XYZ file of C-alpha atoms in Angstrom:
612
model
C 0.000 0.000 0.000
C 1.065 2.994 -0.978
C 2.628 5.403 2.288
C 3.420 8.687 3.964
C 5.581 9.488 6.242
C 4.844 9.616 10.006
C 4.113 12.935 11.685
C 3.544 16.230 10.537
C 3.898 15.209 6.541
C 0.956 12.654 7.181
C -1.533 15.244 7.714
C 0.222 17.176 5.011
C -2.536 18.438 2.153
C -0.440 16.999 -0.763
C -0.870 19.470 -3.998
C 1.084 17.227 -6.577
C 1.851 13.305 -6.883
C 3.721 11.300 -9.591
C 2.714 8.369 -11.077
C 4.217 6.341 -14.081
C 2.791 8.249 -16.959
C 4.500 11.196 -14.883
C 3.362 14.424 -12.268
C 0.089 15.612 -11.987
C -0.486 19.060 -9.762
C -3.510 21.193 -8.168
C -3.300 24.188 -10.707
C -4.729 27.054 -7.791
C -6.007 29.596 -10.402
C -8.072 26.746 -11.994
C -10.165 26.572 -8.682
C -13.754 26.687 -8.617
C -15.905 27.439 -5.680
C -18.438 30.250 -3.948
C -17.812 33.970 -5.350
C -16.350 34.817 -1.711
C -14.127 31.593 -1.738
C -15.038 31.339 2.029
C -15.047 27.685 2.945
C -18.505 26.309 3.324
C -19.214 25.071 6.878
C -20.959 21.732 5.724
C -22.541 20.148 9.196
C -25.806 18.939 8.177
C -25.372 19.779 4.787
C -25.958 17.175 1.198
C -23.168 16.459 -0.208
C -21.126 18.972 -3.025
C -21.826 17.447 -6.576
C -20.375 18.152 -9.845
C -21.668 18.371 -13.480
C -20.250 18.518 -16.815
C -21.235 19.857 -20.290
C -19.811 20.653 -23.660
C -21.853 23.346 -25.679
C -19.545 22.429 -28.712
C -20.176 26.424 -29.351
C -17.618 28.409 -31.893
C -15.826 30.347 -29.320
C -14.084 26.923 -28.306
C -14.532 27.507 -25.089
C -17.799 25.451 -24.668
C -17.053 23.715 -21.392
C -19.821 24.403 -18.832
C -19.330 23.370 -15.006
C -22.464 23.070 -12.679
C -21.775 22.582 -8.596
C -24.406 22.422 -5.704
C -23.277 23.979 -2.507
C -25.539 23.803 0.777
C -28.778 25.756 -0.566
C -26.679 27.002 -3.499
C -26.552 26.285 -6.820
C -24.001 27.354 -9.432
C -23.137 27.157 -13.354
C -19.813 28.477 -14.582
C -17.601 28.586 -17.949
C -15.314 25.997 -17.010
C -11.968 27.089 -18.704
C -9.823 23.612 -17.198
C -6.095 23.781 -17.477
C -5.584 26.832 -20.027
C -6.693 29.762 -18.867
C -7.906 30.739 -15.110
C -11.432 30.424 -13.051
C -13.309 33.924 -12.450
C -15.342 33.467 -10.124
C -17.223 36.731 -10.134
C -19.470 36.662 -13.347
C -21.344 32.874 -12.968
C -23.161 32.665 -15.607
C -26.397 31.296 -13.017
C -26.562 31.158 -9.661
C -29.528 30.192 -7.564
C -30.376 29.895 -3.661
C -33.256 27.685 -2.651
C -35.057 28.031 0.711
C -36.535 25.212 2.367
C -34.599 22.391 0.693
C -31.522 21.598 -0.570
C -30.020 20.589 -3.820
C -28.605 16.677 -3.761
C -27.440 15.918 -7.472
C -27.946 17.106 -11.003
C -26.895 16.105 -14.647
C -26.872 17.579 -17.719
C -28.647 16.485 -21.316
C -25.898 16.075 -23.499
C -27.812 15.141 -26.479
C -29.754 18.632 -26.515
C -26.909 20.978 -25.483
C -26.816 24.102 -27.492
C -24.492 27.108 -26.745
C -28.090 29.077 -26.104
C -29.512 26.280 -24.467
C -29.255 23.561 -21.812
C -31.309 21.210 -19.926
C -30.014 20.514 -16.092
C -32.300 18.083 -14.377
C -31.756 19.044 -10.230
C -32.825 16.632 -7.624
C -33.839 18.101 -3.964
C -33.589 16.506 -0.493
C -37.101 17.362 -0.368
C -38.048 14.849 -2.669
C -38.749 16.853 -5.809
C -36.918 17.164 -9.206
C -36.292 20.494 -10.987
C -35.850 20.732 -14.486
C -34.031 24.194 -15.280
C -31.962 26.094 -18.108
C -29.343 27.605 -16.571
C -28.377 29.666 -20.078
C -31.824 31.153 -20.112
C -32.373 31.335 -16.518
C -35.893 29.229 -16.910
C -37.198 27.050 -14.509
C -38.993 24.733 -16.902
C -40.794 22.112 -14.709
C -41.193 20.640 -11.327
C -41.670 17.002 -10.610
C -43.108 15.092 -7.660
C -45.471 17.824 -6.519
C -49.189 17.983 -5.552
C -52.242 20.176 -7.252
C -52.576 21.651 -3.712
C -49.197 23.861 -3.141
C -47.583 26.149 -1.033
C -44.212 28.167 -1.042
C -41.737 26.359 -0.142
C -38.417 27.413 -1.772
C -37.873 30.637 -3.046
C -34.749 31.017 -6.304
C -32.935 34.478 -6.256
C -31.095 34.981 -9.263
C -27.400 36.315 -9.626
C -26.297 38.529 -7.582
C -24.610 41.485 -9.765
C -28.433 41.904 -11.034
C -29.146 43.824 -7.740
C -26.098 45.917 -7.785
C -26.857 46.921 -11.322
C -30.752 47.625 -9.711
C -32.510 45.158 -11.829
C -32.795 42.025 -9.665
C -35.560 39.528 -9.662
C -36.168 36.160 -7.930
C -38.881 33.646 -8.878
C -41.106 31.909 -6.311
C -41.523 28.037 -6.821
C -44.541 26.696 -5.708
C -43.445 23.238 -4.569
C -46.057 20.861 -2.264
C -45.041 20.226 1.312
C -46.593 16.759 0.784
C -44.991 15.150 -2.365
C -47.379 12.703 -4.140
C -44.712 10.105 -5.916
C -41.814 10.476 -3.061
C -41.144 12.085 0.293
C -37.320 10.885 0.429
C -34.210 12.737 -0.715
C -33.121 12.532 -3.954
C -29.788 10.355 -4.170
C -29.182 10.580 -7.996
C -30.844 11.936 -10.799
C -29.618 10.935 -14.644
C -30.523 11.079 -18.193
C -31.578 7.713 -20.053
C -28.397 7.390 -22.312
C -29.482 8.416 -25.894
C -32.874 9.745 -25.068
C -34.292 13.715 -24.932
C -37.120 12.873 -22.622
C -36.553 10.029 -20.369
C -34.491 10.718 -17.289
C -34.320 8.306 -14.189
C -34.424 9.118 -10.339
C -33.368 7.384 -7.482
C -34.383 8.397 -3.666
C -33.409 6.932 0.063
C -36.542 5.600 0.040
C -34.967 2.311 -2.076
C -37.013 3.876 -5.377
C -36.432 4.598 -8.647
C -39.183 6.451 -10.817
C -38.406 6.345 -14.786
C -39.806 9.978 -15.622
C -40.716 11.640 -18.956
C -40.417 15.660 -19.632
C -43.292 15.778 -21.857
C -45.803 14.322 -19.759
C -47.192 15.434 -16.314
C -47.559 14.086 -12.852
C -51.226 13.958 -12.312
C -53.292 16.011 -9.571
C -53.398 12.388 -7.343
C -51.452 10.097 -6.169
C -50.082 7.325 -8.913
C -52.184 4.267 -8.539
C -49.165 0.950 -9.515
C -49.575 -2.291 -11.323
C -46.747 -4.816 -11.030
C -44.827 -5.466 -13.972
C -41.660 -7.649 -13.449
C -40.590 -8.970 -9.604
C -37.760 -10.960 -8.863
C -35.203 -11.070 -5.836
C -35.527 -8.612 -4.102
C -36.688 -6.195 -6.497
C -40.431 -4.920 -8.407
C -40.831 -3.353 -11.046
C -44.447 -1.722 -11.318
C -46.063 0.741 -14.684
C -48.712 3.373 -13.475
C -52.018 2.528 -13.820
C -54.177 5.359 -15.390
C -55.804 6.194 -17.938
C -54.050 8.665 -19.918
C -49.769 8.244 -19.879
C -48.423 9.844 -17.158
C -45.557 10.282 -14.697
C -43.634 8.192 -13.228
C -43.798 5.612 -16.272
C -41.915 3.225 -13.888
C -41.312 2.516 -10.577
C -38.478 0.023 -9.385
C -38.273 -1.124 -5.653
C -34.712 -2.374 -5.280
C -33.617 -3.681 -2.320
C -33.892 -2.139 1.456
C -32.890 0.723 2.624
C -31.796 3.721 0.911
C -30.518 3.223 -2.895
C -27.256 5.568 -2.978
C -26.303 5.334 -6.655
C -27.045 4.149 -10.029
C -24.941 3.995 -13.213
C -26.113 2.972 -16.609
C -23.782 0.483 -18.741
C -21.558 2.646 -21.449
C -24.092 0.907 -23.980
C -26.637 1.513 -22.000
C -28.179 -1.528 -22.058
C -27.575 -2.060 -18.322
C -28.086 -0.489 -15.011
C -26.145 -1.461 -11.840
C -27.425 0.035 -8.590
C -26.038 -0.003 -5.232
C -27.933 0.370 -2.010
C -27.662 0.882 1.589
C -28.134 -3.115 2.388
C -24.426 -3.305 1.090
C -25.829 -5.113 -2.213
C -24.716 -4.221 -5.894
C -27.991 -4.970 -8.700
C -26.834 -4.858 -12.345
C -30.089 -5.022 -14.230
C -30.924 -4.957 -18.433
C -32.806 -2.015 -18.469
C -34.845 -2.306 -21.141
C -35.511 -6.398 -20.070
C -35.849 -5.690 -16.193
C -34.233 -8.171 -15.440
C -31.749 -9.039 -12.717
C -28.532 -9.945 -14.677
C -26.230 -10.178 -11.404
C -25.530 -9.519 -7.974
C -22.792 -8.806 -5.074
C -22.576 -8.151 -1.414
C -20.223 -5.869 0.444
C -18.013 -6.824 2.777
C -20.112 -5.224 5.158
C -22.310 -2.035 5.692
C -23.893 0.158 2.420
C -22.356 0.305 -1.030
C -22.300 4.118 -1.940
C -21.203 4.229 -5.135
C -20.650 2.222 -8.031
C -18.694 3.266 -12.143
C -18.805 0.808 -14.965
C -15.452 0.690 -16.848
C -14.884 2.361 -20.747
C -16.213 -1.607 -22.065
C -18.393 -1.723 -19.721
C -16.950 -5.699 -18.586
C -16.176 -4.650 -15.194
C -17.896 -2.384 -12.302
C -16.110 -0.861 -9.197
C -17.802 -0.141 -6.030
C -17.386 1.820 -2.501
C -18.670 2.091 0.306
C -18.914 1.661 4.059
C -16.336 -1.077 4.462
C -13.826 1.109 3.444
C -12.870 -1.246 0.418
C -12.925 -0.424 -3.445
C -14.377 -3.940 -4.899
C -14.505 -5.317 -8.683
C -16.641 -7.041 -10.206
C -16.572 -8.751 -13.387
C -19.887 -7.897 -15.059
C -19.518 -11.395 -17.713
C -18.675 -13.930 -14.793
C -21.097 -12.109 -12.188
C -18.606 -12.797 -9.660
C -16.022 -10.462 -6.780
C -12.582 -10.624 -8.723
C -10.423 -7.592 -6.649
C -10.896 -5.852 -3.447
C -8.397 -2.772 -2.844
C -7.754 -1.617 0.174
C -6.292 1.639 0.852
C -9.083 4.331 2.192
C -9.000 4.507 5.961
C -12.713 5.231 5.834
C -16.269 5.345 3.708
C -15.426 5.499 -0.223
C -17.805 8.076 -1.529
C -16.703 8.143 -5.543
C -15.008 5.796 -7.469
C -14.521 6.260 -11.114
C -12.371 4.733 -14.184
C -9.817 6.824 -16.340
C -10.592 6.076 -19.585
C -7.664 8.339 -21.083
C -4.640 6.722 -19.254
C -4.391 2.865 -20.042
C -0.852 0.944 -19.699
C 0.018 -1.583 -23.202
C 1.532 -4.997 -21.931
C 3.906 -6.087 -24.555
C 5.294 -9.584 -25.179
C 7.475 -10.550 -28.050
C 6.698 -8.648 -31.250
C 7.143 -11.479 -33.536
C 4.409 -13.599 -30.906
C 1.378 -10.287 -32.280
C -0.487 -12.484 -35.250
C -1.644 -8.748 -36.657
C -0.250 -5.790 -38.103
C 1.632 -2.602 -36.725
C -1.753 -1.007 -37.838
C -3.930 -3.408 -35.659
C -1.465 -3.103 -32.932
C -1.773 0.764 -33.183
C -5.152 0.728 -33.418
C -5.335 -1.133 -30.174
C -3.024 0.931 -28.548
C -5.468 3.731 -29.140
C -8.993 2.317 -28.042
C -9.764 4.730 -26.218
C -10.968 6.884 -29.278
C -13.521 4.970 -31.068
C -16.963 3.865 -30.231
C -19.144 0.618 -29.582
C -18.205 -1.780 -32.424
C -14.969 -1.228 -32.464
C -13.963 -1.288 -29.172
C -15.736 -4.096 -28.147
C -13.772 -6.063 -31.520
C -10.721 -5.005 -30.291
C -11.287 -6.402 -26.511
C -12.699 -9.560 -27.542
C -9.322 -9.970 -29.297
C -7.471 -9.276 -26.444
C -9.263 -11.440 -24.215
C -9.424 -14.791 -26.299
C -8.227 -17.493 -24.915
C -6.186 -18.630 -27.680
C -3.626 -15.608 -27.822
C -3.385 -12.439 -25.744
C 0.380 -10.780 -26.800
C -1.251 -7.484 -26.212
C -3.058 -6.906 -22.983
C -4.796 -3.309 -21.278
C -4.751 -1.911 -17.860
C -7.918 -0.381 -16.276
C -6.876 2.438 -14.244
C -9.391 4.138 -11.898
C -9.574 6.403 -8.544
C -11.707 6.470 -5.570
C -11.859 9.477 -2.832
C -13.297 9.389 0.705
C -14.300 10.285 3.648
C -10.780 10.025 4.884
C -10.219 13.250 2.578
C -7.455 10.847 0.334
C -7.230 10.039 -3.625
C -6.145 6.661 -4.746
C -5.514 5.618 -8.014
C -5.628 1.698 -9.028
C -4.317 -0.357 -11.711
C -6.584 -3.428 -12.711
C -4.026 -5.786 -14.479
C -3.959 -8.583 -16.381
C -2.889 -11.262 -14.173
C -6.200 -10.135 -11.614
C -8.276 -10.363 -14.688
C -6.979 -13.616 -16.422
C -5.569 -15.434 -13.001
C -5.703 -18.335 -15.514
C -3.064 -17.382 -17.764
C 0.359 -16.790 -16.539
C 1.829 -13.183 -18.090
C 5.006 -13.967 -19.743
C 7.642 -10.883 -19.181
C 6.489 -8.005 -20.383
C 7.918 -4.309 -21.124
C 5.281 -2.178 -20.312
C 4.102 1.234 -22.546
C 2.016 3.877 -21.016
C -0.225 5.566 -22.894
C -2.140 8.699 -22.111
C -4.947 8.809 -24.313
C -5.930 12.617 -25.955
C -9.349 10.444 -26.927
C -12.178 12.775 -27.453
C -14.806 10.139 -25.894
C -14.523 6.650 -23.721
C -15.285 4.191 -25.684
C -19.032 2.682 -25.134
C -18.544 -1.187 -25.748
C -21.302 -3.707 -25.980
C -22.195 -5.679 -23.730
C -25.425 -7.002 -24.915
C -25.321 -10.296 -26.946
C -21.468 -10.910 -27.138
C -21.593 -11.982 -22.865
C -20.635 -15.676 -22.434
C -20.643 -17.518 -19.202
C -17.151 -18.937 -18.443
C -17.098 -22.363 -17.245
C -17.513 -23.688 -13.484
C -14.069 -25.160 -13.450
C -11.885 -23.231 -10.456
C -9.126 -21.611 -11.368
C -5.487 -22.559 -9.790
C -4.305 -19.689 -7.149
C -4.419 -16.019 -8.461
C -0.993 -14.137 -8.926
C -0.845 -11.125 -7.388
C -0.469 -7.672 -8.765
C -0.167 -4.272 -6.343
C -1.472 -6.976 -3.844
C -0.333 -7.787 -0.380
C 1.689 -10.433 0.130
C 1.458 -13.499 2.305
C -1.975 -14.003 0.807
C -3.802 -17.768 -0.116
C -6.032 -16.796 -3.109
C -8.415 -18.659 -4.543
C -11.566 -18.000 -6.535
C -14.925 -20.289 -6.602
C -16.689 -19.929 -9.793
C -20.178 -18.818 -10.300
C -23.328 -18.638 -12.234
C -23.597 -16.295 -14.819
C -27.408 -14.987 -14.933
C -27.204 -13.304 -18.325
C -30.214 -11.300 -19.517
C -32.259 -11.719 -22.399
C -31.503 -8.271 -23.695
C -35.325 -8.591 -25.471
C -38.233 -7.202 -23.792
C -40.459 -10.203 -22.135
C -43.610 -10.887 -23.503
C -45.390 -8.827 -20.755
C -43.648 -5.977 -20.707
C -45.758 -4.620 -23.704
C -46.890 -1.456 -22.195
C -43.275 -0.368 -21.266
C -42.028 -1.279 -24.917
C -44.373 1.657 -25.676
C -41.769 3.565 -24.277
C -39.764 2.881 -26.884
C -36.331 2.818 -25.142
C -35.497 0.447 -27.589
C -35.000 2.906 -30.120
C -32.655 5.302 -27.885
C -30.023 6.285 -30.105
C -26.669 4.491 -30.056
C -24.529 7.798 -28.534
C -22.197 8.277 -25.208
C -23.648 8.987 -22.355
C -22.146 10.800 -19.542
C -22.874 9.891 -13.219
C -23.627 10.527 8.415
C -19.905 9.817 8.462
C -18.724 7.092 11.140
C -14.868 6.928 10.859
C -14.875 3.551 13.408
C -15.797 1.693 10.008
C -12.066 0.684 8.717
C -10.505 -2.131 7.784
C -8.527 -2.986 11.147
C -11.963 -4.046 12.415
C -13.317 -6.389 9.702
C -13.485 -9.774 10.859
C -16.425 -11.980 10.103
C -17.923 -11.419 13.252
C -17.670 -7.731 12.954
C -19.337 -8.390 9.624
C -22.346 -9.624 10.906
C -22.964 -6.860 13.530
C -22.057 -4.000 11.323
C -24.920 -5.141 8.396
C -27.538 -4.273 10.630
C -27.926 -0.827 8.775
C -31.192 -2.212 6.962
C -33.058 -5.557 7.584
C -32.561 -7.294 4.497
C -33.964 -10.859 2.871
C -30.539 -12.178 2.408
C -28.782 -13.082 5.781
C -25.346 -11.653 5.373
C -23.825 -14.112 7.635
C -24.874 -16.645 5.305
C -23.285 -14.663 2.141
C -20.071 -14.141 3.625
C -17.929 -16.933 1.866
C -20.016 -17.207 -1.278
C -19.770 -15.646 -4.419
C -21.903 -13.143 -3.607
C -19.497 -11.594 -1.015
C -15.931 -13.906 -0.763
C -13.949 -13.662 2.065
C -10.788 -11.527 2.198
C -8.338 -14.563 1.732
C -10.270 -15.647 -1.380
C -9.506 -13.012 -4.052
C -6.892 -10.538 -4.424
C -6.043 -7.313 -2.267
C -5.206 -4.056 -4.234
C -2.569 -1.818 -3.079
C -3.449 1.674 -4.310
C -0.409 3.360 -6.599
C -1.306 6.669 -5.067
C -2.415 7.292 -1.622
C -2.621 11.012 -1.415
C -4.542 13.145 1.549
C -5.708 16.415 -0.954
C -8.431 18.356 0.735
C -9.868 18.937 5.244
C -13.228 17.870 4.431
C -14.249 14.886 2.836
C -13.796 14.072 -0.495
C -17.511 13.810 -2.880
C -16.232 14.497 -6.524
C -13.873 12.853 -8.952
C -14.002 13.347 -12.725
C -11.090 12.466 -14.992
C -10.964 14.580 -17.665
C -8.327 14.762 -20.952
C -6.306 17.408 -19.463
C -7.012 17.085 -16.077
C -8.568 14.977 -12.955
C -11.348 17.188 -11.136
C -12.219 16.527 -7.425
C -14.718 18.378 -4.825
C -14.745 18.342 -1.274
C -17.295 19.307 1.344
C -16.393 22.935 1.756
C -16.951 23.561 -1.412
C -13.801 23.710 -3.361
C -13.742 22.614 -6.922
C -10.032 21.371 -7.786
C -8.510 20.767 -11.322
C -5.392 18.775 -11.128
C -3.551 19.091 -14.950
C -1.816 15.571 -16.336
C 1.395 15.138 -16.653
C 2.454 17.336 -19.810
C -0.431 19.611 -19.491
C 0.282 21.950 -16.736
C 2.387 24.176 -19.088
C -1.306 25.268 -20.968
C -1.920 27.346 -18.350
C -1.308 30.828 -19.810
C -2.766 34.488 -21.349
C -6.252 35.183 -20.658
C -7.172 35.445 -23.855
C -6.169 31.882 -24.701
C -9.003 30.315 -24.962
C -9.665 26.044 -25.880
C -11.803 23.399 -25.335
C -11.150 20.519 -23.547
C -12.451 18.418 -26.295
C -12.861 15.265 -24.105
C -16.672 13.877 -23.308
C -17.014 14.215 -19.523
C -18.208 10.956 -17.645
């Protein structure tokens, strides 16, 4: 595991680190926050979110940055690496009484440099959808005929010292009709201009449309689809309205959801410490997997989409292989709750073996090398090749990051020998490659999936692992999905999310919880968070959650304390890695070779790079 030293440089806030593709450093002028850059006092408070949007607009500086603080709510020019931050001129800011904002995302599909659609989601229970370029409030979800006024939206501030300000009162219902919880995450059905998802603590997930209402009562349900714990009910009324869905997954609260980069798939993590990975168009359960113990909070799918990483209140980052449905990593290196993890899908590291073993040409070799710049098809081609059984001379490494409530950033490397324990690596010289890709590739992961066999593998090698470790890895089911809607599912197929459009998509603190107290007995106490249908002292030593002696142990390359609140934000970027932590403070950290951008005012550039 990566270390500090003792003391004084432990508690040090680090503001550069190296790793093998070189130095990356906290560029101070490209820091985003409150006009008054006063640090936020955040007791009580929902956590600081971040949001991402390219206008693709002539200027070329089309890059538009959208952060929630406490009862605040901010949209900026986000100039990155080249030129810096002024805080003083945001292009919309808004201050809500009565509730709070919890998360937002942006419609990719239908940004325009004069317009953009940012759905917000309240801790009220209510979903806003707003244009932050025209300063509109277009609609308001979750609310009843009978209304009163709740929240109140003052506009920016320079209006009043120029004499001209206005605020707009929103009349939002004290009792909501759909859901009374807090809104945990909030996102855009990949490909589509209407459809947009929600997810609240309640353990519910409403599938909403913008061009239809929410009705004057409450939603009368008709079960759809049920399965293990989870139901799947349309709403029964006579003319279409909102929700179109509603899923029940799991107990307790349901933290996070992230759709497949197909999006084909939807994996969902909850406060009963289970991950869900559901086809979304099928509903149905494709595969499943238990922390170690307490809640999962968050949860990334990988550029292919043929892993996921989670986090959560165990302290651990955990993979999971999303074709064998099975635990194939833990890391350990976050001394408390993981709150974000995420993949890099511009920094990959080439494995190469003996040229004259590569049956393909320089240009196929190339091609691979770069994978990170083309779409679906292609990508997913180019992987299968590199996982067949029959040769692999050319292999990738996943890297991704994870930040906490222990206020630290760790990067990973997934490599080959955790992925394929099967197949010995022969030595290797190893290329890095930082990729200037202007989108992650979205691979398929429909059809292609096959189920490996049920043979067990021989003892896993280790990579970044701890040592002094037996490893050894029991296989498992695969419960693929059909990918076709089920016979009874005919009034959602009217919902045509089949015929989404193939394009990218964009996703209280108890520091006792680390790993010097997991033991299996601890395990049992500590998943009493929600009462839950699967015992987890009978899970703890199956695939669904393996013991810590049965797969490998991560060691973080990086290990970095960077901010004195906790950590809630991390975005990799092309140019640069973005995190936010509770006070507020939006950081841009530039890549190695990138730092040096940083220059006139009047330069002026895109970042080019599709945000995840």
């Amino acid at each position: 595991m990566a270390t500090e030293g003792g003391g004084k440089e432990m508690n040090e806030i680090k503001t550069q680190f190296t790793t093998r593709e070189g130095l990356y450093k906290l560029l101070p002028h490209s820091e985003y926050s409150r006009p008054n850059r006063v640090p936020f006092n955040s007791q009580g408070s929902n956590p600081v979110r971040v949001s991402f949007v390219n206008l693709n607009d002539q200027s070329g500086n089309g890059d538009r940055l959208c952060f929630n603080v406490g009862r605040e709510l901010y949209f900026y020019i986000y100039k990155g690496v080249r030129k810096a931050a002024d805080l003083s001129k945001p292009i919309d800011k808004r201050i809500y009484k009565g509730t709070q904002p919890t998360c937002h995302d942006f419609n990719h599909l239908t940004a325009t440099a004069e317009s953009v659609s940012l759905l917000v989601g309240f801790s009220a229970g209510q979903v806003q959808l707003i244009d932050p370029i025209k300063k509109e409030t277009s609609k308001l979800f979750n609310e009843e005929n009978s209304c009163q006024h709740l929240w109140k939206v003052d506009w920016n501030e320079e209006r009043e010292n120029e004499g001209s300000k206005t605020s707009e009162e929103a009349l939002v219902t004290v009792q909501r009709l759909i859901d009374k919880s807090r809104v945990t995450c909030v996102k855009w059905v990949p490909g589509s201009e209407s459809l947009f998802l929600v997810a609240h603590s309640s353990g519910a997930m409403y599938l909403y449309n913008v061009e239809h209402t929410c009705g004057t009562a409450a939603p009368h349900y008709q079960l759809l689809k049920q399965g293990d714990s989870f139901a799947v009910h349309t709403c029964k009324s006579k003319s279409t309205r909102n929700p179109l869905l509603k899923w029940t997954v799991g107990e307790g609260a349901l933290n996070e959801f992230a759709f497949s980069p197909d999006g084909k798939f939807l994996a969902c993590v909850s406060q009963d410490g289970f991950l869900r990975v559901f086809g979304f168009d099928s509903v149905e359960l494709h595969g499943s997997m238990k922390s170690y113990f307490g809640g999962l909070l968050c949860v990334c799918w990988s550029p292919d989409g043929k892993y996921l990483v989670t986090g959560g209140e165990d302290d651990l980052v955990t993979v999971w292989s999303f074709v064998d449905c099975r635990v194939i990593a833990r890391g350990h290196g976050h001394k408390s709750w993981v709150s974000v993890v995420a993949f890099d899908p511009y920094t990959t590291s080439v494995e190469e073996s003996d040229p004259m073993e590569f049956s393909g040409s320089d240009e196929d070799f190339q091609d691979l090398l770069h994978f990170g710049r083309d779409r679906a098809n292609s990508t997913q081609s180019r992987l299968s090749k590199r996982n067949s059984t029959e040769s692999r001379p050319v292999s990738v490494t996943y890297r991704f990051g994870s930040v906490g409530q222990d206020t630290q950033l760790c990067l990973w490397d997934l490599t080959e020998d955790i992925l394929f324990p099967h197949q010995p690596l022969s030595r290797a010289r190893t290329h890095t490659n930082v990729m200037n890709a202007t989108s992650p590739p979205a691979g398929s992961t429909g059809n292609s999936v096959t189920t490996p066999g049920n043979s067990a593998p021989p003892p896993l090698p280790r990579s970044n692992s701890l040592p002094h470790s037996t490893v050894s890895s029991a296989g498992s089911k695969s419960n693929v999905a059909d990918g076709a809607i089920a016979s009874g599912v005919s009034k959602f197929a009217t919902l045509s999310l089949h015929d989404r459009k193939d394009r990218h998509h964009e996703k209280d603190h108890k520091r006792n919880h680390s790993m010097g107290h997991i033991s299996s007995k601890s395990s049992d106490k500590l998943n009493l968070v929600t009462k839950t249908k699967t015992d987890p002292a009978k899970t703890l030593g199956t695939p669904l959650c393996p013991r810590m002696e049965d797969v490998p142990l991560l060691e973080p390359l990086i290990c970095k304390k960077i901010a004195h609140e906790r950590l809630t934000v991390l975005i990799f970027l092309e140019d640069c890695i973005v995190t936010a932590c509770q006070e507020g403070f939006i950081c841009t950290w530039g890549r190695p070779g990138k730092v040096g951008l940083l220059s006139s005012p009047n330069q002026a550039s895109s970042l080019g790079g599709t945000i995840m």
